[in-house]
């Protein structure tokens, strides 16, 4: 048996003992998982510093605090979420007991990506534990140090038979994908997302695909550009642009392009100093392969700001590209790095046409003081999420479903949505063996008299 087969068999055996069904067991696991984030903050932070140059505060803000509050919410609501949910009855079933009973799916495979490795791997795990599943956890091999910390620490805090960790790269993930799961929860790029879905189809395993793509950001002339550009600067350059919901490119009227560049320049200086390379809050590209990919995207566009880089350090300065053409390299795939292309468009209608011609994005951002403009963008387009006058912040709202549509993904999670996503919502109808008289209408012979109203 391969290591991957062993992990799946171990999780399956542990699931079949039935211990994950117990709500108290789930709550104990979640509380213990939360302790990992307080007791092991330093190991988590040191590894993320090595992987992505994430600062200590950045690690707390963007990785662990959100997980702790997700656990708090889940622990406080679990009894309510897991309870039978009574539903409306119809006339024929009026005296029956009818409800939806959430039940665990079984063994879930969680495949994480590297950009916010704790957030994207552990958030689904919180829901998997809460819903009573076993889970095989596959951290991304790309964040080398964090994957090792996860492999070492998780078994010290949570039931290592119910929730085994499997490390490794593509080969190991493919071996996992040959096994039978009851759900696969994948976070990563859309190309691999297709391979995941194909592998899942062998056993008709349901999938949640948290993918990426190019999230547009439209800036209306009618808006406070200083504030808009500060928010966009934060959304774009946090984690060095390696954020699935980062604004990928800006669409705006040609008359405001220079102001936008100037305001973003000022915000970059405020946030990351004159020299972002020496600023503790500015990250690094994850590895040389991605560094080369991002650097090459600048080739055929005009750099308005930044552009300097250092391969040995995986450093690319916060960069703005001006007057970018739709055919430019930077517009052909998700950037996932600190380049912000600006594409001039004549008006809102052209921006809408531009967005609609492309794949449905994970997030769509619009900056405007005019509610009609915001509503028109909202009603004319589709995306995983739409945010007006801010970036990224919807991720923190656990009452909003987080996920993509079309090429940006399928299924959603966060808060109760994760619990429901990783549960089977079983329809239950319990009738008594009495009152047979009222059933006579549905039994043959079907005479016209039975239908007379
Ligand atoms: P990655 O390279 O870490 O891959 C993700 C996982 O897939 C890893 O665990 C890896 O082992 C596995 N994998 C890679 N290639 C594989 C293959 N050929 N077959 C089977 N498994 C394979 O991460 P990535 O894809 O570079 O992540 C970045 C992408 O993820 C971006 O597109 C980003 O937008 C997206 N993302 C989405 C979300 C979201 O919540 N929607 C969050 C973070 C990242």
Coordinates of C-alpha atoms and ligand atoms in Angstrom, one line a residue:
X1 CA 0.0 0.0 0.0
X2 CA 1.3 3.5 -0.9
X3 CA 1.5 6.1 1.9
X4 CA -1.5 7.9 0.3
X5 CA -3.6 4.7 0.3
X6 CA -2.6 4.1 3.9
X7 CA -3.8 7.6 4.9
X8 CA -7.1 7.2 3.2
X9 CA -7.7 3.7 4.7
X10 CA -6.8 5.0 8.1
X11 CA -9.2 7.9 7.8
X12 CA -11.9 5.5 6.5
X13 CA -11.4 3.1 9.4
X14 CA -11.5 6.0 11.9
X15 CA -14.7 7.3 10.3
X16 CA -16.3 3.9 10.6
X17 CA -15.7 3.8 14.3
X18 CA -18.4 6.5 14.5
X19 CA -16.5 8.7 16.8
X20 CA -16.7 11.7 14.5
X21 CA -20.5 11.6 14.8
X22 CA -20.4 12.8 18.4
X23 CA -20.9 16.6 18.6
X24 CA -18.7 16.8 21.7
X25 CA -15.9 15.0 19.9
X26 CA -16.2 17.5 17.0
X27 CA -16.1 20.5 19.4
X28 CA -13.1 19.1 21.3
X29 CA -11.2 18.7 18.0
X30 CA -12.1 22.2 17.0
X31 CA -11.0 23.7 20.3
X32 CA -7.8 21.8 20.2
X33 CA -7.1 23.0 16.7
X34 CA -7.6 26.5 17.9
X35 CA -5.0 26.0 20.5
X36 CA -2.5 25.1 17.8
X37 CA -2.8 28.7 16.5
X38 CA -2.1 30.3 19.9
X39 CA 0.6 27.9 21.1
X40 CA 2.5 27.5 17.8
X41 CA 2.2 31.0 16.4
X42 CA 6.0 31.3 16.2
X43 CA 6.5 28.1 14.2
X44 CA 3.7 29.1 11.9
X45 CA 5.0 32.6 11.5
X46 CA 8.7 31.6 11.0
X47 CA 7.7 29.2 8.2
X48 CA 5.6 31.8 6.4
X49 CA 8.4 34.3 6.7
X50 CA 10.7 31.8 4.9
X51 CA 8.0 30.9 2.3
X52 CA 6.5 34.3 1.4
X53 CA 8.3 36.8 3.6
X54 CA 5.0 37.2 5.5
X55 CA 5.5 39.4 8.6
X56 CA 4.4 38.2 12.0
X57 CA 1.5 40.6 12.0
X58 CA 0.6 39.7 8.4
X59 CA 0.4 36.1 9.4
X60 CA -2.0 36.8 12.2
X61 CA -4.1 39.2 10.2
X62 CA -4.4 37.1 7.0
X63 CA -4.1 33.5 8.3
X64 CA -4.6 32.6 11.9
X65 CA -7.0 35.2 13.3
X66 CA -9.6 34.4 10.7
X67 CA -9.3 30.7 11.5
X68 CA -9.7 31.3 15.2
X69 CA -12.8 33.3 14.6
X70 CA -14.1 30.6 12.2
X71 CA -13.6 28.1 15.0
X72 CA -15.3 30.3 17.6
X73 CA -18.3 30.7 15.3
X74 CA -18.5 27.0 14.4
X75 CA -18.2 25.9 18.0
X76 CA -20.9 28.3 19.2
X77 CA -23.3 27.3 16.3
X78 CA -22.6 23.7 15.8
X79 CA -25.5 22.3 17.8
X80 CA -27.9 24.5 15.9
X81 CA -26.3 23.7 12.4
X82 CA -26.3 19.9 13.1
X83 CA -29.8 19.8 14.5
X84 CA -32.7 18.5 12.3
X85 CA -34.2 21.3 10.3
X86 CA -38.1 21.2 10.2
X87 CA -39.6 22.1 6.9
X88 CA -43.0 23.2 5.6
X89 CA -45.4 20.4 4.9
X90 CA -48.0 19.9 2.2
X91 CA -51.6 18.9 2.7
X92 CA -50.9 15.2 2.1
X93 CA -48.1 15.0 4.7
X94 CA -49.6 17.4 7.2
X95 CA -49.6 14.9 10.1
X96 CA -46.1 13.5 9.3
X97 CA -42.8 14.5 10.8
X98 CA -40.7 16.1 8.1
X99 CA -37.2 17.5 8.4
X100 CA -33.8 17.8 6.9
X101 CA -31.0 16.0 8.8
X102 CA -27.5 17.1 8.0
X103 CA -25.2 14.0 8.1
X104 CA -21.5 13.6 7.4
X105 CA -20.5 12.6 3.9
X106 CA -17.6 10.4 5.0
X107 CA -13.9 11.0 4.1
X108 CA -13.2 14.4 2.5
X109 CA -10.0 15.1 0.6
X110 CA -8.7 18.7 1.2
X111 CA -6.1 19.9 -1.3
X112 CA -4.7 23.4 -0.4
X113 CA -2.8 26.0 -2.3
X114 CA 0.2 27.9 -1.2
X115 CA -0.7 31.6 -1.2
X116 CA -2.5 31.6 2.2
X117 CA -1.7 28.1 3.0
X118 CA -3.2 27.9 6.5
X119 CA -6.4 29.8 5.6
X120 CA -7.2 27.8 2.5
X121 CA -6.3 24.4 4.0
X122 CA -7.7 24.7 7.5
X123 CA -10.9 26.6 6.8
X124 CA -12.4 23.7 4.9
X125 CA -11.0 21.4 7.6
X126 CA -13.0 23.3 10.2
X127 CA -16.1 22.6 8.3
X128 CA -15.2 19.0 7.6
X129 CA -14.7 18.3 11.3
X130 CA -17.8 20.2 12.3
X131 CA -19.9 18.2 9.8
X132 CA -18.6 15.0 11.3
X133 CA -16.4 13.8 8.5
X134 CA -12.9 12.3 8.4
X135 CA -10.5 14.3 6.2
X136 CA -7.2 13.7 4.5
X137 CA -5.3 17.0 4.4
X138 CA -2.9 17.7 1.5
X139 CA -1.1 21.0 2.0
X140 CA 0.6 22.6 -1.0
X141 CA 4.1 21.5 -1.5
X142 CA 5.0 24.9 -3.0
X143 CA 5.2 26.5 0.4
X144 CA 7.9 24.1 1.5
X145 CA 8.3 25.2 5.1
X146 CA 4.6 25.6 6.0
X147 CA 3.8 22.2 4.6
X148 CA 6.4 20.7 6.9
X149 CA 5.0 22.6 9.9
X150 CA 1.5 21.5 9.1
X151 CA 2.6 17.9 8.8
X152 CA 4.4 18.1 12.2
X153 CA 1.9 20.1 14.2
X154 CA -1.6 19.0 13.1
X155 CA -1.2 15.4 14.4
X156 CA -0.3 16.9 17.8
X157 CA -3.5 18.7 18.1
X158 CA -6.2 16.8 16.2
X159 CA -7.1 13.1 15.9
X160 CA -4.4 11.9 13.6
X161 CA -6.4 8.9 12.4
X162 CA -9.5 10.8 11.5
X163 CA -7.5 13.7 9.9
X164 CA -4.2 12.5 8.5
X165 CA -1.9 14.8 6.7
X166 CA -0.3 13.7 3.4
X167 CA 2.6 15.9 2.1
X168 CA 4.1 15.8 -1.4
X169 CA 3.6 17.2 -4.8
X170 CA 1.8 16.4 -8.0
X171 CA 2.6 12.7 -8.0
X172 CA 1.4 12.3 -4.4
X173 CA -1.8 14.3 -5.2
X174 CA -2.5 12.2 -8.2
X175 CA -2.1 9.0 -6.2
X176 CA -4.6 10.4 -3.7
X177 CA -6.9 11.3 -6.5
X178 CA -7.0 7.6 -7.5
X179 CA -8.5 6.7 -4.2
X180 CA -12.2 6.9 -3.3
X181 CA -13.4 9.9 -1.4
X182 CA -16.9 11.2 -0.4
X183 CA -16.0 14.8 -1.3
X184 CA -13.0 16.6 -2.7
X185 CA -12.4 20.2 -1.7
X186 CA -9.7 21.7 -3.9
X187 CA -8.2 25.2 -3.8
X188 CA -5.9 26.2 -6.7
X189 CA -5.8 27.1 -10.3
X190 CA -8.5 26.4 -12.8
X191 CA -6.4 24.1 -15.0
X192 CA -5.7 21.7 -12.2
X193 CA -9.3 22.1 -11.1
X194 CA -10.4 20.4 -14.3
X195 CA -8.0 17.4 -13.6
X196 CA -9.5 17.2 -10.1
X197 CA -13.0 17.1 -11.4
X198 CA -12.1 14.4 -14.0
X199 CA -10.5 12.2 -11.3
X200 CA -13.5 12.7 -9.1
X201 CA -15.9 11.6 -11.8
X202 CA -14.5 8.0 -11.6
X203 CA -16.4 7.6 -8.3
X204 CA -19.0 10.3 -8.8
X205 CA -17.3 12.1 -5.9
X206 CA -18.8 15.6 -5.5
X207 CA -16.2 18.5 -5.6
X208 CA -15.8 22.0 -4.3
X209 CA -13.5 23.9 -6.6
X210 CA -12.1 27.2 -5.2
X211 CA -10.3 28.5 -8.2
X212 CA -9.0 31.8 -9.5
X213 CA -8.9 34.0 -12.6
X214 CA -8.8 37.6 -13.5
X215 CA -10.9 39.8 -11.1
X216 CA -11.7 43.1 -12.7
X217 CA -11.8 46.5 -11.0
X218 CA -13.7 49.3 -12.6
X219 CA -13.1 52.9 -11.3
X220 CA -15.8 55.3 -12.2
X221 CA -14.9 59.0 -12.8
X222 CA -17.5 59.9 -10.2
X223 CA -15.6 58.7 -7.1
X224 CA -13.1 59.8 -4.5
X225 CA -9.9 58.6 -6.2
X226 CA -7.6 59.0 -3.2
X227 CA -9.7 56.6 -1.1
X228 CA -10.4 54.3 -4.0
X229 CA -6.7 54.0 -4.9
X230 CA -5.7 53.3 -1.3
X231 CA -8.1 50.5 -1.1
X232 CA -7.1 49.1 -4.4
X233 CA -3.4 49.3 -3.5
X234 CA -4.1 47.3 -0.4
X235 CA -6.1 44.7 -2.3
X236 CA -3.5 44.4 -5.0
X237 CA -0.2 44.3 -3.2
X238 CA -1.0 42.5 0.0
X239 CA 0.9 39.2 -0.2
X240 CA 2.7 40.6 -3.2
X241 CA -0.4 40.2 -5.3
X242 CA -0.7 36.5 -4.7
X243 CA -4.3 36.6 -3.5
X244 CA -7.1 34.8 -5.4
X245 CA -9.4 37.8 -5.0
X246 CA -6.9 40.5 -5.6
X247 CA -8.1 43.1 -8.2
X248 CA -6.3 41.7 -11.3
X249 CA -6.6 44.7 -13.6
X250 CA -8.2 48.2 -13.6
X251 CA -10.6 49.6 -16.1
X252 CA -11.1 53.3 -16.1
X253 CA -11.8 56.4 -18.2
X254 CA -8.6 57.6 -20.0
X255 CA -9.1 61.0 -18.4
X256 CA -8.5 59.6 -14.9
X257 CA -5.6 57.2 -15.6
X258 CA -2.8 59.6 -14.6
X259 CA -4.6 60.5 -11.3
X260 CA -5.1 56.8 -10.6
X261 CA -1.4 56.1 -11.2
X262 CA -0.4 59.1 -9.0
X263 CA -2.8 58.1 -6.1
X264 CA -1.6 54.5 -6.2
X265 CA 2.0 55.7 -6.2
X266 CA 1.3 57.7 -3.0
X267 CA -0.5 54.8 -1.3
X268 CA 2.4 52.4 -2.2
X269 CA 4.8 54.9 -0.6
X270 CA 2.6 55.2 2.5
X271 CA 2.2 51.5 2.9
X272 CA 5.6 50.1 1.9
X273 CA 7.9 53.2 2.1
X274 CA 10.0 54.5 -0.7
X275 CA 11.8 51.2 -0.9
X276 CA 9.4 48.3 -0.6
X277 CA 12.3 45.8 -0.9
X278 CA 13.4 46.6 2.6
X279 CA 9.8 47.0 4.0
X280 CA 8.8 44.2 6.4
X281 CA 5.2 44.4 5.2
X282 CA 6.0 43.7 1.5
X283 CA 6.1 40.0 0.5
X284 CA 8.0 38.0 -2.0
X285 CA 7.0 35.9 -5.0
X286 CA 6.7 32.3 -3.8
X287 CA 9.5 30.8 -6.1
X288 CA 11.6 31.5 -9.2
X289 CA 9.2 29.8 -11.5
X290 CA 6.5 32.2 -10.6
X291 CA 9.0 35.1 -10.5
X292 CA 9.9 34.4 -14.2
X293 CA 6.3 34.0 -15.2
X294 CA 5.3 37.3 -13.7
X295 CA 8.4 39.2 -14.9
X296 CA 7.7 38.0 -18.5
X297 CA 4.2 39.5 -18.3
X298 CA 5.7 43.0 -18.2
X299 CA 7.5 42.6 -21.6
X300 CA 5.0 44.1 -24.0
X301 CA 3.4 46.7 -21.7
X302 CA 4.5 50.2 -20.5
X303 CA 5.7 50.4 -16.9
X304 CA 4.2 53.5 -15.2
X305 CA 5.6 52.7 -11.8
X306 CA 7.9 50.0 -10.2
X307 CA 9.0 47.3 -12.5
X308 CA 12.3 46.7 -10.7
X309 CA 13.0 43.2 -9.6
X310 CA 15.6 40.8 -8.2
X311 CA 15.5 37.2 -9.2
X312 CA 17.8 35.9 -6.4
X313 CA 15.3 37.4 -3.9
X314 CA 12.1 36.6 -5.7
X315 CA 11.4 40.4 -5.4
X316 CA 9.2 42.3 -7.8
X317 CA 8.4 45.9 -6.9
X318 CA 4.7 47.1 -6.7
X319 CA 4.2 47.8 -10.4
X320 CA 1.6 49.7 -12.5
X321 CA 1.3 49.2 -16.2
X322 CA -0.4 52.0 -18.2
X323 CA -2.5 52.0 -21.4
X324 CA -2.4 48.2 -21.5
X325 CA -3.9 46.5 -24.5
X326 CA -6.3 43.5 -24.1
X327 CA -3.9 41.5 -26.3
X328 CA -0.9 42.2 -23.9
X329 CA 0.7 39.2 -22.2
X330 CA -0.4 40.4 -18.8
X331 CA -4.1 40.2 -19.9
X332 CA -3.9 36.5 -21.0
X333 CA -3.9 34.8 -17.6
X334 CA -4.4 35.5 -13.9
X335 CA -1.4 37.7 -12.8
X336 CA -1.1 36.4 -9.3
X337 CA 1.7 38.9 -8.6
X338 CA 2.3 42.6 -8.0
X339 CA 1.5 44.0 -11.4
X340 CA -1.5 46.2 -11.9
X341 CA -2.4 46.8 -15.6
X342 CA -4.7 49.8 -16.3
X343 CA -6.9 49.5 -19.4
X344 CA -8.6 52.7 -20.5
X345 CA -12.3 52.2 -21.4
X346 CA -14.6 54.9 -22.6
X347 CA -17.5 54.4 -20.1
X348 CA -19.3 51.9 -17.9
X349 CA -20.9 50.2 -20.9
X350 CA -17.6 49.4 -22.4
X351 CA -16.3 48.2 -19.0
X352 CA -19.3 45.8 -18.8
X353 CA -18.8 44.5 -22.3
X354 CA -15.1 43.9 -21.6
X355 CA -15.9 41.9 -18.4
X356 CA -18.7 39.9 -20.0
X357 CA -16.5 38.8 -22.9
X358 CA -14.3 37.0 -20.4
X359 CA -14.7 34.2 -18.0
X360 CA -16.8 34.9 -14.9
X361 CA -14.4 36.2 -12.3
X362 CA -14.1 35.2 -8.6
X363 CA -14.5 38.8 -7.5
X364 CA -15.6 41.9 -9.3
X365 CA -14.8 45.3 -7.9
X366 CA -16.3 48.7 -8.7
X367 CA -15.5 52.1 -7.2
X368 CA -18.2 54.8 -7.7
X369 CA -20.1 57.3 -5.7
X370 CA -23.1 56.7 -7.9
X371 CA -25.4 53.9 -6.7
X372 CA -27.0 53.6 -10.2
X373 CA -23.6 52.8 -11.7
X374 CA -23.0 50.2 -9.0
X375 CA -26.4 48.6 -9.6
X376 CA -25.9 48.6 -13.3
X377 CA -22.6 46.8 -13.0
X378 CA -24.2 44.3 -10.6
X379 CA -27.2 43.5 -12.8
X380 CA -25.3 43.3 -16.0
X381 CA -22.5 40.9 -15.0
X382 CA -21.9 37.7 -13.0
X383 CA -19.0 36.8 -10.6
X384 CA -18.4 34.8 -7.5
X385 CA -18.7 38.0 -5.5
X386 CA -19.3 41.7 -6.2
X387 CA -17.8 44.4 -3.9
X388 CA -18.4 48.1 -4.3
X389 CA -15.8 50.6 -3.0
X390 CA -13.5 48.1 -1.3
X391 CA -11.4 45.0 -2.1
X392 CA -11.0 41.6 -0.4
X393 CA -13.1 42.5 2.6
X394 CA -16.0 40.2 1.7
X395 CA -13.7 37.2 2.5
X396 CA -13.9 38.1 6.2
X397 CA -17.7 38.0 6.3
X398 CA -18.6 34.4 7.3
X399 CA -22.3 34.9 6.6
X400 CA -21.5 35.4 2.9
X401 CA -20.9 32.3 0.7
X402 CA -17.3 32.4 -0.6
X403 CA -16.7 30.8 -3.9
X404 CA -16.6 31.2 -7.7
X405 CA -18.9 30.7 -10.6
X406 CA -18.1 29.2 -14.0
X407 CA -14.4 29.2 -14.5
X408 CA -13.7 30.6 -11.1
X409 CA -15.1 27.6 -9.3
X410 CA -18.1 25.7 -8.0
X411 CA -19.5 25.3 -4.5
X412 CA -18.9 27.7 -1.7
X413 CA -17.8 27.8 1.9
X414 CA -17.1 29.9 5.1
X415 CA -19.2 29.6 8.3
X416 CA -22.4 27.6 7.9
X417 CA -21.8 27.3 4.1
X418 CA -18.8 25.0 4.8
X419 CA -20.9 22.9 7.2
X420 CA -23.6 22.5 4.6
X421 CA -21.2 22.0 1.7
X422 CA -19.6 19.1 3.6
X423 CA -22.8 17.6 4.8
X424 CA -25.4 15.5 3.1
X425 CA -28.7 17.2 3.7
X426 CA -30.8 14.2 4.1
X427 CA -34.6 14.4 3.5
X428 CA -36.5 12.6 6.2
X429 CA -40.2 11.9 6.3
X430 CA -41.6 9.9 9.2
X431 CA -45.2 8.8 8.9
X432 CA -47.3 6.8 11.3
X433 CA -49.0 3.5 10.3
X434 CA -52.3 5.1 11.0
X435 CA -54.9 7.3 9.2
X436 CA -54.9 5.0 6.1
X437 CA -58.2 6.5 5.0
X438 CA -56.7 9.7 3.7
X439 CA -54.4 7.6 1.4
X440 CA -57.2 6.0 -0.5
X441 CA -57.2 8.9 -3.0
X442 CA -53.7 8.0 -4.3
X443 CA -54.4 4.3 -4.7
X444 CA -55.8 2.8 -7.8
X445 CA -58.4 2.5 -9.2
X446 CA -58.0 6.1 -10.3
X447 CA -61.6 7.1 -10.8
X448 CA -62.6 10.6 -11.9
X449 CA -64.6 11.0 -8.7
X450 CA -61.4 11.0 -6.6
X451 CA -60.2 14.2 -8.4
X452 CA -63.5 16.1 -8.2
X453 CA -62.9 19.3 -6.2
Ligands
LIG1 P1 -0.6 24.9 -6.0 O1 0.5 24.8 -7.1 O2 -0.2 24.8 -4.6 O3 -1.6 23.7 -6.3 C1 -2.7 23.5 -5.5 C2 -2.7 22.0 -5.1 O4 -2.9 21.2 -6.3 C3 -1.4 21.6 -4.4 O5 -1.7 20.9 -3.3 C4 -0.8 20.7 -5.5 O6 -0.1 19.6 -4.9 C5 -1.9 20.2 -6.3 N1 -1.6 20.0 -7.7 C6 -0.8 20.8 -8.5 N2 -0.8 20.4 -9.8 C7 -1.5 19.2 -9.8 C8 -1.8 18.2 -10.8 N3 -1.4 18.3 -12.0 N4 -2.6 17.2 -10.4 C9 -3.1 17.1 -9.2 N5 -2.8 18.0 -8.2 C10 -2.0 19.0 -8.5 O7 -1.4 26.2 -6.1 P2 -1.8 27.1 -7.4 O8 -2.7 26.3 -8.3 O9 -0.6 27.8 -7.9 O10 -2.6 28.2 -6.6 C11 -2.9 29.4 -7.1 C12 -4.2 29.4 -7.7 O11 -5.2 29.1 -6.7 C13 -4.6 30.8 -8.3 O12 -5.3 30.6 -9.5 C14 -5.6 31.4 -7.2 O13 -6.4 32.3 -7.7 C15 -6.2 30.1 -6.7 N6 -6.7 30.3 -5.4 C16 -8.1 30.3 -5.2 C17 -8.6 30.5 -3.9 C18 -10.1 30.5 -3.7 O14 -10.5 30.5 -2.5 N7 -10.9 30.5 -4.7 C19 -7.7 30.6 -2.8 C20 -6.4 30.6 -3.1 C21 -5.9 30.4 -4.3

